Each structure stands twice: as structure tokens, then as C-alpha cells.
PDB file of C-alpha atoms in Angstrom:
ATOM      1  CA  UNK A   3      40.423  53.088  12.242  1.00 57.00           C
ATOM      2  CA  UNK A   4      40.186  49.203  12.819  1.00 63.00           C
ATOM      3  CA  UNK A   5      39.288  47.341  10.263  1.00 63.00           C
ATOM      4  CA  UNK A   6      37.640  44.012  11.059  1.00 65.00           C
ATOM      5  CA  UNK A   7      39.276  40.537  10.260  1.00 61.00           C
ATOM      6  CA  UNK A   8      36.750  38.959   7.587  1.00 59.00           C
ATOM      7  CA  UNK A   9      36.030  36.014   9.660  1.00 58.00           C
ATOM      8  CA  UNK A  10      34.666  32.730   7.766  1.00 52.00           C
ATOM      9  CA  UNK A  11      32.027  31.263   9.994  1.00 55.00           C
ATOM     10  CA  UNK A  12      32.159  27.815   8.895  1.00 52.00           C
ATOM     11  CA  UNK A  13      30.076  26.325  11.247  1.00 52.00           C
ATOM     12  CA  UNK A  14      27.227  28.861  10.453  1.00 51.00           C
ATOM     13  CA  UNK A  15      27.533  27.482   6.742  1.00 50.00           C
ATOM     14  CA  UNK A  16      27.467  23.798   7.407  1.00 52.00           C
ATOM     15  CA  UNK A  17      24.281  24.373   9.610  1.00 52.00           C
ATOM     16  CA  UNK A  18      22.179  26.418   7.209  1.00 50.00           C
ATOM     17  CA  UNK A  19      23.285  23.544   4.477  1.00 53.00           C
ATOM     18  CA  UNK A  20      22.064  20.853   6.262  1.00 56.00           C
ATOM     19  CA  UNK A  21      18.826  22.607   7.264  1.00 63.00           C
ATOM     20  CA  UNK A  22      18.003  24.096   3.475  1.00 78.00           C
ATOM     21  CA  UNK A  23      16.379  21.855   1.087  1.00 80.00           C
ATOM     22  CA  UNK A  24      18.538  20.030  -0.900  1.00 84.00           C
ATOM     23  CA  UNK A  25      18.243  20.749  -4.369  1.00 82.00           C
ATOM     24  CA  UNK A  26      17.787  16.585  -4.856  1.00 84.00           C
ATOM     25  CA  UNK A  27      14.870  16.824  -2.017  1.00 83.00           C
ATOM     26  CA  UNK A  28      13.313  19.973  -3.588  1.00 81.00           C
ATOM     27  CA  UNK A  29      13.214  17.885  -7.243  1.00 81.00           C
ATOM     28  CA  UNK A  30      11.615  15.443  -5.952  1.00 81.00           C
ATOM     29  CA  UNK A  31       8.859  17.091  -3.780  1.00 85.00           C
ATOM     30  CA  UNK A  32       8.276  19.175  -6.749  1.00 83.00           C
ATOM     31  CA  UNK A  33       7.822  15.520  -8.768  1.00 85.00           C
ATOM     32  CA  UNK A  34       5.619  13.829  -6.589  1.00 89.00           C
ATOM     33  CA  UNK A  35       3.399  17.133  -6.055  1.00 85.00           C
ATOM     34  CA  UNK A  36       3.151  16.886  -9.860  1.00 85.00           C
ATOM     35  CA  UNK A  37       2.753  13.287 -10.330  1.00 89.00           C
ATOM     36  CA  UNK A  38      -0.330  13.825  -7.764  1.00 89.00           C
ATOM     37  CA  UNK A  39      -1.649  16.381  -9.537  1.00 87.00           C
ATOM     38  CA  UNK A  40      -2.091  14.832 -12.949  1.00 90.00           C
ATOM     39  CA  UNK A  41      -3.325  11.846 -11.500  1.00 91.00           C
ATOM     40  CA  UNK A  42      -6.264  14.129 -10.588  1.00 89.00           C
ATOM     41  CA  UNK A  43      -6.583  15.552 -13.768  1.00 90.00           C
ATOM     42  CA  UNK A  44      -6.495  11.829 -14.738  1.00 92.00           C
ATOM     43  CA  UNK A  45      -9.284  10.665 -12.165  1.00 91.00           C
ATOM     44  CA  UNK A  46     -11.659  13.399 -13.303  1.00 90.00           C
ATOM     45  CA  UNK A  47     -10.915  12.131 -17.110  1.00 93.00           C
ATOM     46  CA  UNK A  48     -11.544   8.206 -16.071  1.00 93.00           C
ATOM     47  CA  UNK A  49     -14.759   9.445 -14.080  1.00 91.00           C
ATOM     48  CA  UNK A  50     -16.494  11.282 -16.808  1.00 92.00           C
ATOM     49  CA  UNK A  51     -15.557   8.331 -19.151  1.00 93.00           C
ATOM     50  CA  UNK A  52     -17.271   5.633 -16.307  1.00 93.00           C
ATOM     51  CA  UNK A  53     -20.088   8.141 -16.047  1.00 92.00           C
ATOM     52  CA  UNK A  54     -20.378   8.425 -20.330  1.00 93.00           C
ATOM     53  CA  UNK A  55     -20.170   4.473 -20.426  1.00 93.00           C
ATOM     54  CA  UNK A  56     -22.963   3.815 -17.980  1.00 92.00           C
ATOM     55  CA  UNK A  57     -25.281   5.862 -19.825  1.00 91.00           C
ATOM     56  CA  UNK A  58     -24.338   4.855 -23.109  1.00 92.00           C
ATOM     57  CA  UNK A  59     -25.318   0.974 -21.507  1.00 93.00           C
ATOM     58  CA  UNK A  60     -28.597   2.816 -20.564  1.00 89.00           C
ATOM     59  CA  UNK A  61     -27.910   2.384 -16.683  1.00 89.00           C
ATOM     60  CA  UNK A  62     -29.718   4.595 -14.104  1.00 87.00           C
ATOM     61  CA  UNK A  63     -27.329   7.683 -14.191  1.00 87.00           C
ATOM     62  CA  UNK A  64     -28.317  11.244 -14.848  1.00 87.00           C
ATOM     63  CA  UNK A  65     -27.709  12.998 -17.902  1.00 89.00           C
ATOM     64  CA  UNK A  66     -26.837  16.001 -15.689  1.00 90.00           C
ATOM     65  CA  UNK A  67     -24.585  14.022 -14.179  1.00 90.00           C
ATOM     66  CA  UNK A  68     -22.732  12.584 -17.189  1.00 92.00           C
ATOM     67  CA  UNK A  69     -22.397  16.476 -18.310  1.00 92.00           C
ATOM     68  CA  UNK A  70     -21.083  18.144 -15.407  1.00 91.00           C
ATOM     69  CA  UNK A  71     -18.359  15.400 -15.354  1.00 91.00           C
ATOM     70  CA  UNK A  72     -17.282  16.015 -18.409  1.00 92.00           C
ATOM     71  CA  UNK A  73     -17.122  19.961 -18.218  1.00 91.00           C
ATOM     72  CA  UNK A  74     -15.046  19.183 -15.017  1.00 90.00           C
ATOM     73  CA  UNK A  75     -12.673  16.801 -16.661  1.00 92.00           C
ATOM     74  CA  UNK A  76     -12.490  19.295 -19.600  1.00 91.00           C
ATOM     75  CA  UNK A  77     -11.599  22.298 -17.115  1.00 90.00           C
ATOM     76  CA  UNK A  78      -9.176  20.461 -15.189  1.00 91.00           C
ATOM     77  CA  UNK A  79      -7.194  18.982 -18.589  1.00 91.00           C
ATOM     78  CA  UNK A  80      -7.560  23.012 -19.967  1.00 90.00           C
ATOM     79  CA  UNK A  81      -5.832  24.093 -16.581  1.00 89.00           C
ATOM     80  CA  UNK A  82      -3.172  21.631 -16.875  1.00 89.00           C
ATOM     81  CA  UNK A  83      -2.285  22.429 -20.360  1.00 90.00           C
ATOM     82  CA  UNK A  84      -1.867  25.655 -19.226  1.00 89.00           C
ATOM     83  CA  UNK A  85       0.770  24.317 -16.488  1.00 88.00           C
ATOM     84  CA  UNK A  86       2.636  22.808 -19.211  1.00 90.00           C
ATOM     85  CA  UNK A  87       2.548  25.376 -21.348  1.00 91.00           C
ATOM     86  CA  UNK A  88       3.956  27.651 -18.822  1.00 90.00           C
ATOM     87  CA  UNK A  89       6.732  25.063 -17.712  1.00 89.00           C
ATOM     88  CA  UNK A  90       7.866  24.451 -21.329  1.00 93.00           C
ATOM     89  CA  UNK A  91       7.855  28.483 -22.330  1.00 93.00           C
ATOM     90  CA  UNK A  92       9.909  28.858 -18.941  1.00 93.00           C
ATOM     91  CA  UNK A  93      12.249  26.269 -20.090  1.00 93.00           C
ATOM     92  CA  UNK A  94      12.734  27.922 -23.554  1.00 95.00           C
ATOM     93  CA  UNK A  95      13.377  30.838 -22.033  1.00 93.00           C
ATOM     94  CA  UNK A  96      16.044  29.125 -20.077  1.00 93.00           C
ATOM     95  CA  UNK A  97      17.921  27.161 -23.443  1.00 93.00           C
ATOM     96  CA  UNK A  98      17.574  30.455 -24.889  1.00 93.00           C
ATOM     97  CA  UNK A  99      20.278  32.129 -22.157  1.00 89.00           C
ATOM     98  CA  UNK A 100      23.455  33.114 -23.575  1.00 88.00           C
ATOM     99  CA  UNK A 101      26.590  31.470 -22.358  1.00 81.00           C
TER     100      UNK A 101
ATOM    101  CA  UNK B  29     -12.324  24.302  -6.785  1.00 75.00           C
ATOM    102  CA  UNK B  30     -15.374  22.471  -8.364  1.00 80.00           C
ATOM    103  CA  UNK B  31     -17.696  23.229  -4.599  1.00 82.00           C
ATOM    104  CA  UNK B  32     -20.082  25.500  -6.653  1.00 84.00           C
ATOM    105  CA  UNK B  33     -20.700  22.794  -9.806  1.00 88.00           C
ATOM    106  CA  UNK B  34     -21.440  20.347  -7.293  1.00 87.00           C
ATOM    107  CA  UNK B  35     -23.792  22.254  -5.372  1.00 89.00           C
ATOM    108  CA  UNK B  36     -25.603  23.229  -8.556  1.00 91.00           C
ATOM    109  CA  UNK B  37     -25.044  19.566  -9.518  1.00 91.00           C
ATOM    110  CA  UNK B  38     -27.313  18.481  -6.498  1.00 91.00           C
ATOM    111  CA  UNK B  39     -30.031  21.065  -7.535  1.00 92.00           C
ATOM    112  CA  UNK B  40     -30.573  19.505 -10.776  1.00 93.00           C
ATOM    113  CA  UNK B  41     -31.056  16.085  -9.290  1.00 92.00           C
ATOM    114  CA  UNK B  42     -33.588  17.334  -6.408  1.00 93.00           C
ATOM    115  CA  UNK B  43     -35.286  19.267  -9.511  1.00 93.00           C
ATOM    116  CA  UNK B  44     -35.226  15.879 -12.235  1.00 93.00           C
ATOM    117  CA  UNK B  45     -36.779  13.815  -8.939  1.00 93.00           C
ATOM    118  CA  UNK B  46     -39.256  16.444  -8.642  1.00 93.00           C
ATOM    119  CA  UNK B  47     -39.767  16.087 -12.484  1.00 94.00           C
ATOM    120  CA  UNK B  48     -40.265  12.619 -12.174  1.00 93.00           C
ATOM    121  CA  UNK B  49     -43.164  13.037  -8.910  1.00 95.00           C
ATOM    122  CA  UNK B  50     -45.006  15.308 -10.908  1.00 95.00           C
ATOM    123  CA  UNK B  51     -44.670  12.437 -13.851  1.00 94.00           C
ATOM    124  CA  UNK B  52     -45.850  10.222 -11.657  1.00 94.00           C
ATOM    125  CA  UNK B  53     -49.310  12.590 -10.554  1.00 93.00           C
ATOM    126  CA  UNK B  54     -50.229  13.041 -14.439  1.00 94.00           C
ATOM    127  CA  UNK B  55     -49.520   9.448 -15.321  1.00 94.00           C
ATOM    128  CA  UNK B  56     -51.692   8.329 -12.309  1.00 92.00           C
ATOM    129  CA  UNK B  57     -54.811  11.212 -12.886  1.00 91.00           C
ATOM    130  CA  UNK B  58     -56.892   8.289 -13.436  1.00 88.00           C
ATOM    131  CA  UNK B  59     -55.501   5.640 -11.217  1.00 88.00           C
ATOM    132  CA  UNK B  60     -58.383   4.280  -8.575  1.00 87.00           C
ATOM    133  CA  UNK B  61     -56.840   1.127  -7.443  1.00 87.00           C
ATOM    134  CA  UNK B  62     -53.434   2.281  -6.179  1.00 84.00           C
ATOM    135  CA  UNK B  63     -53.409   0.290  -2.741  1.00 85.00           C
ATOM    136  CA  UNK B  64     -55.714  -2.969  -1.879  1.00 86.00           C
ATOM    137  CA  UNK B  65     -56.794  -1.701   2.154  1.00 85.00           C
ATOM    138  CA  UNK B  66     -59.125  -4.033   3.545  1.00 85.00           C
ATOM    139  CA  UNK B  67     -60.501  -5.676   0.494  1.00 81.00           C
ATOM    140  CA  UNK B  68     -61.055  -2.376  -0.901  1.00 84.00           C
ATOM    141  CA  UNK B  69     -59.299  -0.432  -3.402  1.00 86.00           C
ATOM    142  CA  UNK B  70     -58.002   3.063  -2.597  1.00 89.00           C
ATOM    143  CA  UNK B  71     -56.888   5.487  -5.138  1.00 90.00           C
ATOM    144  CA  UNK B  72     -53.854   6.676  -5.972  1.00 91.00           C
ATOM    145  CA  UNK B  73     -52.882  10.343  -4.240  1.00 91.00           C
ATOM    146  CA  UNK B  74     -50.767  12.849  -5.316  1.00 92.00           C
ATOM    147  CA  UNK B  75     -47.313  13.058  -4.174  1.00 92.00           C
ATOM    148  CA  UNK B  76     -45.069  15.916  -3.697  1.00 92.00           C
ATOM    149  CA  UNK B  77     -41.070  16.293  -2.897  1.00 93.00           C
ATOM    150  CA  UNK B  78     -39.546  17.829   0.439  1.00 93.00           C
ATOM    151  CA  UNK B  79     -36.399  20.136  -0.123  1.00 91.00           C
ATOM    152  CA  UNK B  80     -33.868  21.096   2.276  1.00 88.00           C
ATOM    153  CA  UNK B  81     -30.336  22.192   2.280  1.00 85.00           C
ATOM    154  CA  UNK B  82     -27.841  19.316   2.228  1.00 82.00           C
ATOM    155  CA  UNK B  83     -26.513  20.842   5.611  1.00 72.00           C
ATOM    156  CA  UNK B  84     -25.334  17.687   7.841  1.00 68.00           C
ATOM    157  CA  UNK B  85     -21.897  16.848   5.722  1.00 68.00           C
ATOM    158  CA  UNK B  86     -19.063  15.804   7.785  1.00 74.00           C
ATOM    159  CA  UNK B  87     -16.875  18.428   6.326  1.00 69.00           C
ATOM    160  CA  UNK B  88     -19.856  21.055   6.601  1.00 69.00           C
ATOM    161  CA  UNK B  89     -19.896  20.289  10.335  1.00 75.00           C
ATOM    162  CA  UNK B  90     -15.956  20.176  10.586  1.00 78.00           C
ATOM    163  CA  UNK B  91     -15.366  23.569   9.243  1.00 74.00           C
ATOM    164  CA  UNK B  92     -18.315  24.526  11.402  1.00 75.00           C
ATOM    165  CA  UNK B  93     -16.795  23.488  14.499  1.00 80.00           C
ATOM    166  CA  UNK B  94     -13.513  24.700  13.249  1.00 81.00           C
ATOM    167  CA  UNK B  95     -15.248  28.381  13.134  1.00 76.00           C
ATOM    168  CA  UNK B  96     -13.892  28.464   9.167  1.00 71.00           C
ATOM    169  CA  UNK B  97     -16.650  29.695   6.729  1.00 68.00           C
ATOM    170  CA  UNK B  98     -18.934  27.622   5.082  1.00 64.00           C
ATOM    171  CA  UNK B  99     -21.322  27.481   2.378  1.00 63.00           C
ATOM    172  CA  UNK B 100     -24.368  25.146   2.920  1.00 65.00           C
ATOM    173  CA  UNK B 101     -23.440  22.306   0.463  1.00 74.00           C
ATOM    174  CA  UNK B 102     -26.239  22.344  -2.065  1.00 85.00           C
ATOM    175  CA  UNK B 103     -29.864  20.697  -1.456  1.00 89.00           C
ATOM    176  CA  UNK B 104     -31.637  17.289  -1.485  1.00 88.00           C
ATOM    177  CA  UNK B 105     -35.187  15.879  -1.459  1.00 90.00           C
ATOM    178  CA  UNK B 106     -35.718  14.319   2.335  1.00 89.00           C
ATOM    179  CA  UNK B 107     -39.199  12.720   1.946  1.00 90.00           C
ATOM    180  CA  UNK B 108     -41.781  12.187  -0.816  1.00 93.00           C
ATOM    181  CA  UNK B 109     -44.856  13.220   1.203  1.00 92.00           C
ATOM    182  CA  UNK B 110     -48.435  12.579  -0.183  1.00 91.00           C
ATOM    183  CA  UNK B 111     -50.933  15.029  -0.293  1.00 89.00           C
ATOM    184  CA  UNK B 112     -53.938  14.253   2.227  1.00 89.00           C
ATOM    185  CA  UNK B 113     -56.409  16.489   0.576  1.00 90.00           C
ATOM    186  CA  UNK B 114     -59.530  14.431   0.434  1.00 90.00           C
ATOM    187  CA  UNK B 115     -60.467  12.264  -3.044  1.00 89.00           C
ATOM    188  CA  UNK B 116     -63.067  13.918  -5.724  1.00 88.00           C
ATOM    189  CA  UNK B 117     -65.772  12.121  -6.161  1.00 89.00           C
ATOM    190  CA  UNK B 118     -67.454  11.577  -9.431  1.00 89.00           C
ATOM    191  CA  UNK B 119     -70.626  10.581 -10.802  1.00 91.00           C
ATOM    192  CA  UNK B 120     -69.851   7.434 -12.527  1.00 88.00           C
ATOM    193  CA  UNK B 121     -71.935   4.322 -12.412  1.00 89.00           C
ATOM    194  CA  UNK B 122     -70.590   2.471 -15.180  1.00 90.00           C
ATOM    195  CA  UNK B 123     -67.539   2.663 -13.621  1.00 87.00           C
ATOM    196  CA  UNK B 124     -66.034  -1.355 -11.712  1.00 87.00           C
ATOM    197  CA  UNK B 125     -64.703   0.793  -8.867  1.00 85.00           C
ATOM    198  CA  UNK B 126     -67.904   2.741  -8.358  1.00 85.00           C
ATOM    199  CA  UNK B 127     -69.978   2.553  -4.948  1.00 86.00           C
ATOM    200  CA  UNK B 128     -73.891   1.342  -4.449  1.00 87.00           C
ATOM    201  CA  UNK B 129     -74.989   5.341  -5.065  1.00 89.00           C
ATOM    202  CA  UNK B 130     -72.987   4.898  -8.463  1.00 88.00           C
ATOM    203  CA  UNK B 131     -69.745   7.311  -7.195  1.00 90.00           C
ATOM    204  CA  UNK B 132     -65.950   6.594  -7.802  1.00 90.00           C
ATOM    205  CA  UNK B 133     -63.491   8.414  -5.802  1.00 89.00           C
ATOM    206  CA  UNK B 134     -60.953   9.481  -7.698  1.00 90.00           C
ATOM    207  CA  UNK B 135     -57.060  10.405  -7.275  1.00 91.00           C
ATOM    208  CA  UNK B 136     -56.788  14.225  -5.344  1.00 90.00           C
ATOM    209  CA  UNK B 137     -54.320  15.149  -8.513  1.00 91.00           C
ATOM    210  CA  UNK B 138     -55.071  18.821  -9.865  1.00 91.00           C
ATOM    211  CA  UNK B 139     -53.773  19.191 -13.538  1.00 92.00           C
ATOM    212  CA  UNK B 140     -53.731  22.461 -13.203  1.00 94.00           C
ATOM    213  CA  UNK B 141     -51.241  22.460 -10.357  1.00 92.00           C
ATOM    214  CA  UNK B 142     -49.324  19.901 -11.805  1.00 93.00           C
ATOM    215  CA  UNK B 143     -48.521  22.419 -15.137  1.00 94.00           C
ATOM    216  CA  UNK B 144     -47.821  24.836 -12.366  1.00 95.00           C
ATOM    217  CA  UNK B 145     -45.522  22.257 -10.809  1.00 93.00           C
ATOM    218  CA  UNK B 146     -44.307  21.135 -13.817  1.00 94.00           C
ATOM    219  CA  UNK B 147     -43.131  24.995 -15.210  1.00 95.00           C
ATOM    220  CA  UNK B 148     -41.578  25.491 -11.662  1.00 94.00           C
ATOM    221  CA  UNK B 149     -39.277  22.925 -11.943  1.00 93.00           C
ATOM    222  CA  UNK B 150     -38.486  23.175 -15.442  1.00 95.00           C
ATOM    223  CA  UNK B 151     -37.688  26.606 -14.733  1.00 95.00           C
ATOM    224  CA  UNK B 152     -35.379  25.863 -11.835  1.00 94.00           C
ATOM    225  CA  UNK B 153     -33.670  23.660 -14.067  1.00 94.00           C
ATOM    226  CA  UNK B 154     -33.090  26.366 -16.843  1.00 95.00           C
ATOM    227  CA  UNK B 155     -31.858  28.557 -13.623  1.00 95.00           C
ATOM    228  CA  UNK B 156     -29.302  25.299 -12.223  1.00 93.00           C
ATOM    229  CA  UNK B 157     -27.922  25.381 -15.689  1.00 94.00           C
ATOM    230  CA  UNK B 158     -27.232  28.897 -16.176  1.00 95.00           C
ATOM    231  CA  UNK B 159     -25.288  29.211 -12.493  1.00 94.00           C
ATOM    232  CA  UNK B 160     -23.477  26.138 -13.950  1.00 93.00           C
ATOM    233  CA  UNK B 161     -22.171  27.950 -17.195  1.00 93.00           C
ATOM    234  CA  UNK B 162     -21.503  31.167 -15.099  1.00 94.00           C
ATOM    235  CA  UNK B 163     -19.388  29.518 -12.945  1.00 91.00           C
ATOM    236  CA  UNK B 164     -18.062  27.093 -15.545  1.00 91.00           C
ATOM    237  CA  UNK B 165     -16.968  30.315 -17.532  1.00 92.00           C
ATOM    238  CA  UNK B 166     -15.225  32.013 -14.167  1.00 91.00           C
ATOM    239  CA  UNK B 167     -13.182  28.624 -14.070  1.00 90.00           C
ATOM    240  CA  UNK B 168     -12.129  28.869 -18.211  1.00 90.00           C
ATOM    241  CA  UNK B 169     -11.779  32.887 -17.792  1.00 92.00           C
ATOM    242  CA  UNK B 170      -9.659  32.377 -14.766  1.00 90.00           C
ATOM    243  CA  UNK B 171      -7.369  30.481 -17.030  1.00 88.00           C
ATOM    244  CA  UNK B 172      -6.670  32.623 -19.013  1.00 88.00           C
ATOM    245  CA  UNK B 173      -5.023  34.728 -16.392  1.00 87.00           C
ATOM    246  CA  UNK B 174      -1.329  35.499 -17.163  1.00 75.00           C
ATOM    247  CA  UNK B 175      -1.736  34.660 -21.119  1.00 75.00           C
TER     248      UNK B 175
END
């Protein structure tokens, strides 16, 4: 019975490192993609506010209008509360790890 | 995520302009000198609102030549058409707009099909709101997935 050499196949290794995502890259995908997606949350807050203003200054916009803006700004902020929620839980569950 | 409110956001504005046409037929019932036509005065006639599916968007047409699904993108009024039903004619010689037999014409507005008007779109309305809150309460129930 023959029992293979464990060969190291270093250049195999190398390769798949330098195609992988970097943990540095994948950080700061992942930050951007965030950053992006609160300034949306953000946008729908300062549109609902423009929206609130221009009626309060009795300008030509419909009440409708004004209403449905804020419901959206108030569903996007709900959704990302429940991001962070979920992101700070996971990290708890993280600090809580023995070592 | 928000293509439903918008659609139903369009519907209420095609449904407050409609609201505001029919305003505009009760408020003029009585209204004989809309328009100065030849040095006469004409009365004021009764207008009504065109609807039609908000169909034309670029990104309607897009994912219709992409062959992707789409769902017509809400509606919107295209034309404020008048209604070319002839003028009533009333028996009024008192009247500065009347003729030499003593006649005014008057605007071709029907109260009676205005209320009808006027409950039709109110009831729309009502209808707009409540496929707003149903979807509004799929978005909130959807996050409360995964509590």
C-alpha cells in the first residue's frame, strides 16, 4: 500500500489569496453599501420634512402627498432600526464568546 | 420597495383634481359670462377629467423591452375635456344676460350628476387610502420578520 506524499501546493494557495476578497476590501464594500443605504433612509427623512415645510408655508403641495412621505420615511427609519438592532445583538453575541 | 404607495399615491392626485373639476361645475352652476366670443357672452360649461394609466415611463418601457414584468405605474388625468351638451335655457327676463324673447342660457352643469360625481370620487379616495394602509401594514408586518 502506497501512501501518498502530502504535497503543499503553494502556488494553488497564493492564487486563491490573491483572487478572494480581502478581508480589508470586504470591510469596506460592506461600509460604503451601508453608508449608501442610510443616506437613503436619510433622503426619505429630508423629503418628508421639505414636503411638511411647504405645506406648513401654505404652498401648492398635496396633503396626500405630505402623508405618504412621511409613512415612507417612517417605514424606511423602522427598517433600519431593525438593521441595527440585528447588527448590535450579533455583536453581543460575539463579546459574549468565551475565550 | 415603495412601487405600490406610489402608484396609489398618483390615484389620489388624479382623484383630488377630479375633486377640484367637480368644485369648479358647482361653483360655476350659475356662471353665464364665462368667455367674451364675438361681443357676446357665453356661459360657462361643465368640465370633466380624462383618466388613463400612467403607462409611457421610461422604466415601464425599459422593462418592457427587456421582456421583465411590469406593473402599469399608477394613473393620471390627460385632458380636462368640457362637456358639449347643449346650454338650458331659462325663462328669465329680468335677467342682464337675457335675449330679446327674455331667455338666458345657462351653464349645461347637472347638480345631480355632480353629487354623483362628487360621491364617486370621494369614494375612490376612501378606496386609494385603504390599499395605502394595506400595503403600508405588509411593509411594517414584513419587519417584523425574524423578531
Amino acid at each position: 500500500m502506497a501512501i501518498n506524499p502530502i504535497s503543499l501546493n503553494v502556488g494553488a494557495v497564493s492564487e486563491a489569496n490573491q483572487s478572494a476578497v480581502t478581508p480589508y476590501k470586504a470591510q469596506k464594500t460592506f461600509s460604503s453599501f451601508l453608508k449608501d443605504a442610510i443616506n437613503q433612509v436619510n433622503d426619505a427623512q429630508i423629503q418628508s420634512d421639505n414636503l411638511t415645510k411647504k405645506m406648513a408655508l401654505g404652498e401648492n403641495v398635496e396633503l396626500h402627498d405630505v402623508m405618504i412621505a412621511s409613512q415612507k420615511a417612517s417605514i424606511t427609519l423602522q427598517a433600519t432600526m431593525e438593521v441595527r438592532n440585528k447588527v448590535v445583538e450579533a455583536y453581543q453575541e460575539i463579546m459574549r464568546m468565551q475565550v | 420597495m415603495f412601487s405600490g404607495l406610489n402608484i396609489t399615491s398618483s390615484a389620489l392626485t388624479a382623484q383630488r383634481l377630479r375633486m377640484d373639476v367637480i368644485s369648479s361645475n358647482v361653483a360655476n352652476i350659475d356662471s353665464t359670462r364665462a368667455e367674451y366670443v364675438n361681443g357676446n357672452w357665453v356661459p360657462y360649461r361643465r368640465k370633466m377629467v380624462v383618466l388613463e394609466p400612467k403607462g409611457e415611463q421610461f422604466s415601464t418601457l425599459l422593462n418592457k423591452a427587456m421582456n421583465k414584468d411590469t406593473v402599469t405605474s399608477g394613473v393620471k388625468v390627460s385632458r380636462i375635456v368640457e362637456d358639449e351638451t347643449p346650454y338650458k335655457l331659462v325663462f328669465n327676463p329680468e335677467h342682464p344676460d337675457a335675449n330679446e324673447n327674455g331667455y338666458v342660457q345657462m351653464p349645461n352643469v347637472d347638480p345631480l350628476k355632480e353629487m354623483v360625481d362628487l360621491i364617486s370620487a370621494t369614494r375612490s379616495y376612501e378606496a386609494n387610502v385603504t390599499v395605502f394602509n394595506a400595503s403600508k401594514s405588509m411593509l411594517v408586518k414584513a419587519l417584523d420578520i425574524g423578531k
